[in-house]
mmCIF file of C-alpha atoms in Angstrom:
data_model
loop_
_atom_site.group_PDB
_atom_site.id
_atom_site.type_symbol
_atom_site.label_atom_id
_atom_site.label_comp_id
_atom_site.label_asym_id
_atom_site.label_seq_id
_atom_site.Cartn_x
_atom_site.Cartn_y
_atom_site.Cartn_z
ATOM 1 C CA MET A 69 19.812 12.960 -2.006
ATOM 2 C CA ALA A 70 20.901 14.133 -5.444
ATOM 3 C CA ALA A 71 19.254 12.945 -8.589
ATOM 4 C CA THR A 72 20.312 13.152 -12.497
ATOM 5 C CA VAL A 73 18.557 11.991 -15.341
ATOM 6 C CA HIS A 74 19.387 10.648 -17.953
ATOM 7 C CA ASN A 75 17.504 10.506 -21.825
ATOM 8 C CA GLY A 76 18.192 9.506 -24.966
ATOM 9 C CA SER A 77 19.085 6.715 -27.369
ATOM 10 C CA ILE A 78 21.451 3.894 -28.330
ATOM 11 C CA THR A 79 22.158 3.227 -31.749
ATOM 12 C CA PRO A 80 21.973 -0.380 -32.983
ATOM 13 C CA GLY A 81 24.660 -2.614 -31.389
ATOM 14 C CA ASN A 82 25.987 -0.302 -29.181
ATOM 15 C CA ASN A 83 25.292 0.022 -25.502
ATOM 16 C CA TYR A 84 24.085 3.079 -22.064
ATOM 17 C CA THR A 85 26.556 2.372 -19.313
ATOM 18 C CA TYR A 86 26.086 4.216 -15.929
ATOM 19 C CA ILE A 87 29.082 3.449 -13.563
ATOM 20 C CA ASN A 88 28.102 4.394 -9.829
ATOM 21 C CA ASN A 89 31.784 6.556 -8.707
ATOM 22 C CA THR A 90 29.486 9.434 -6.774
ATOM 23 C CA ASN A 91 30.843 7.664 -3.173
ATOM 24 C CA LYS A 92 27.570 6.445 -2.143
ATOM 25 C CA ASN A 93 25.145 4.253 -2.483
ATOM 26 C CA VAL A 94 22.884 4.868 -6.118
ATOM 27 C CA ARG A 95 18.951 4.335 -7.089
ATOM 28 C CA ILE A 96 17.836 4.406 -10.613
ATOM 29 C CA VAL A 97 14.303 4.647 -11.421
ATOM 30 C CA ILE A 98 13.293 3.879 -14.929
ATOM 31 C CA ASN A 99 11.082 5.869 -16.357
ATOM 32 C CA TYR A 100 11.249 4.726 -20.068
ATOM 33 C CA LEU A 101 13.095 1.954 -22.235
ATOM 34 C CA TRP A 102 11.847 1.485 -25.420
ATOM 35 C CA LEU A 103 13.964 -1.799 -27.469
ATOM 36 C CA GLY A 104 13.633 -1.004 -30.937
ATOM 37 C CA GLN A 105 12.011 -2.669 -32.992
ATOM 38 C CA SER A 106 13.512 -5.866 -33.984
ATOM 39 C CA GLY A 107 16.200 -8.147 -34.091
ATOM 40 C CA SER A 108 18.191 -9.485 -31.211
ATOM 41 C CA ASN A 109 17.094 -9.476 -27.718
ATOM 42 C CA PRO A 110 18.609 -6.345 -25.656
ATOM 43 C CA MET A 111 20.068 -7.323 -22.136
ATOM 44 C CA LEU A 112 20.199 -5.411 -19.380
ATOM 45 C CA TYR A 113 23.215 -5.895 -16.807
ATOM 46 C CA ILE A 114 23.461 -4.327 -13.196
ATOM 47 C CA GLY A 115 26.583 -5.103 -11.134
ATOM 48 C CA THR A 116 30.286 -5.176 -11.740
ATOM 49 C CA GLY A 117 29.991 -7.665 -14.591
ATOM 50 C CA GLN A 118 29.021 -8.324 -18.307
ATOM 51 C CA ASN A 119 28.530 -11.691 -18.474
ATOM 52 C CA PRO A 120 24.959 -13.021 -19.964
ATOM 53 C CA ASN A 121 24.350 -15.476 -17.988
ATOM 54 C CA GLY A 122 25.028 -13.368 -14.768
ATOM 55 C CA ASP A 123 27.480 -14.763 -12.306
ATOM 56 C CA ALA A 124 27.904 -13.733 -7.942
ATOM 57 C CA THR A 125 27.818 -10.103 -8.867
ATOM 58 C CA THR A 126 25.938 -9.972 -12.046
ATOM 59 C CA ILE A 127 22.260 -9.756 -12.655
ATOM 60 C CA ALA A 128 22.058 -10.259 -16.067
ATOM 61 C CA ILE A 129 18.403 -9.732 -17.607
ATOM 62 C CA GLU A 130 17.582 -11.009 -21.669
ATOM 63 C CA LEU A 131 14.467 -8.454 -22.589
ATOM 64 C CA VAL A 132 12.747 -8.560 -25.402
ATOM 65 C CA ALA A 133 13.101 -6.402 -28.595
ATOM 66 C CA GLY A 134 9.950 -3.973 -29.517
ATOM 67 C CA GLN A 135 9.178 -4.076 -26.059
ATOM 68 C CA VAL A 136 8.460 -0.678 -23.659
ATOM 69 C CA TYR A 137 9.286 -1.291 -19.620
ATOM 70 C CA GLY A 138 8.670 1.678 -17.835
ATOM 71 C CA LYS A 139 6.395 3.098 -15.194
ATOM 72 C CA GLN A 140 3.180 3.323 -17.110
ATOM 73 C CA LEU A 141 1.520 0.471 -17.375
ATOM 74 C CA GLY A 142 0.688 -0.276 -21.526
ATOM 75 C CA PHE A 143 -1.345 -3.330 -22.493
ATOM 76 C CA VAL A 144 -2.160 -4.946 -26.044
ATOM 77 C CA ARG A 145 -5.919 -5.001 -26.843
ATOM 78 C CA GLY A 146 -7.030 -8.496 -28.157
ATOM 79 C CA ASP A 147 -9.907 -6.400 -30.552
ATOM 80 C CA ASP A 148 -10.595 -2.589 -31.374
ATOM 81 C CA HIS A 149 -12.799 -1.888 -28.088
ATOM 82 C CA VAL A 150 -12.171 -4.037 -24.826
ATOM 83 C CA ALA A 151 -9.094 -4.382 -23.110
ATOM 84 C CA ASP A 152 -10.565 -8.008 -21.497
ATOM 85 C CA LYS A 153 -8.560 -10.243 -24.229
ATOM 86 C CA ALA A 154 -5.318 -8.341 -23.726
ATOM 87 C CA PHE A 155 -1.990 -10.608 -24.904
ATOM 88 C CA GLY A 156 1.612 -9.907 -24.472
ATOM 89 C CA PRO A 157 4.592 -11.833 -24.127
ATOM 90 C CA GLN A 158 4.459 -13.930 -20.841
ATOM 91 C CA GLY A 159 7.725 -13.850 -18.078
ATOM 92 C CA PHE A 160 9.442 -11.413 -19.026
ATOM 93 C CA VAL A 161 10.063 -8.209 -16.723
ATOM 94 C CA CYS A 162 12.184 -5.735 -16.038
ATOM 95 C CA PRO A 163 13.407 -3.917 -12.807
ATOM 96 C CA MET A 164 11.952 -0.367 -12.499
ATOM 97 C CA GLU A 165 13.885 0.663 -9.787
ATOM 98 C CA PHE A 166 16.946 -0.998 -7.961
ATOM 99 C CA PHE A 167 20.492 0.096 -6.502
ATOM 100 C CA LEU A 168 23.661 0.172 -7.456
ATOM 101 C CA ALA A 169 26.690 0.158 -5.019
ATOM 102 C CA GLU A 170 29.652 2.399 -5.465
ATOM 103 C CA GLY A 171 31.518 0.872 -8.625
ATOM 104 C CA MET A 172 28.750 -1.011 -9.434
ATOM 105 C CA HIS A 173 26.849 -0.232 -13.657
ATOM 106 C CA PHE A 174 24.271 -0.609 -15.118
ATOM 107 C CA ILE A 175 24.301 -1.293 -18.395
ATOM 108 C CA ILE A 176 21.701 -1.405 -21.683
ATOM 109 C CA ASP A 177 23.151 -3.726 -24.141
ATOM 110 C CA ILE A 178 21.606 -4.090 -27.687
ATOM 111 C CA LEU A 179 22.897 -6.571 -29.141
ATOM 112 C CA GLY A 180 22.863 -7.773 -33.099
ATOM 113 C CA ASN A 181 21.116 -5.069 -35.982
ATOM 114 C CA HIS A 182 18.035 -3.388 -35.015
ATOM 115 C CA ASN A 183 15.343 -0.431 -36.797
ATOM 116 C CA LYS A 184 15.017 1.849 -34.175
ATOM 117 C CA ASN A 185 17.367 3.266 -31.631
ATOM 118 C CA THR A 186 16.396 2.535 -28.329
ATOM 119 C CA MET A 187 15.451 4.991 -26.476
ATOM 120 C CA PHE A 188 16.010 5.986 -22.787
ATOM 121 C CA ASN A 189 15.032 7.918 -19.633
ATOM 122 C CA PHE A 190 16.061 6.978 -16.125
ATOM 123 C CA VAL A 191 16.795 9.054 -13.097
ATOM 124 C CA ALA A 192 20.085 8.198 -10.569
ATOM 125 C CA ILE A 193 19.450 9.564 -7.140
ATOM 126 C CA THR A 194 22.677 8.946 -4.713
ATOM 127 C CA GLU A 195 21.659 8.327 -1.175
ATOM 128 C CA ASP A 196 22.880 10.962 0.834
#
């Protein structure tokens, strides 16, 4: 099993594309994905297309600008001292781990204008 770490940033109005061209299945594990601070909601595409509504071969996920997704648990506190009133957007999720067959891609698409770059760190693990 071989692994490649992908780490970097995406400037507003651009995207980052990982294409599985290993001739094997690849497991993607997202450790950190910070989606700027404002602007249009970013899109995540897993599959072979880039249709915002998804299709038979592509999962399309609309994420929330300003959110952080990853393996670490985060929350917003309801006051200065306790977390029992934690809140945040409901119903917004991002898969932290998924699989790509040969020829499939994983795209982080940052639409419109954001006042900060999107930061990412994920690992692509080739199955042997």
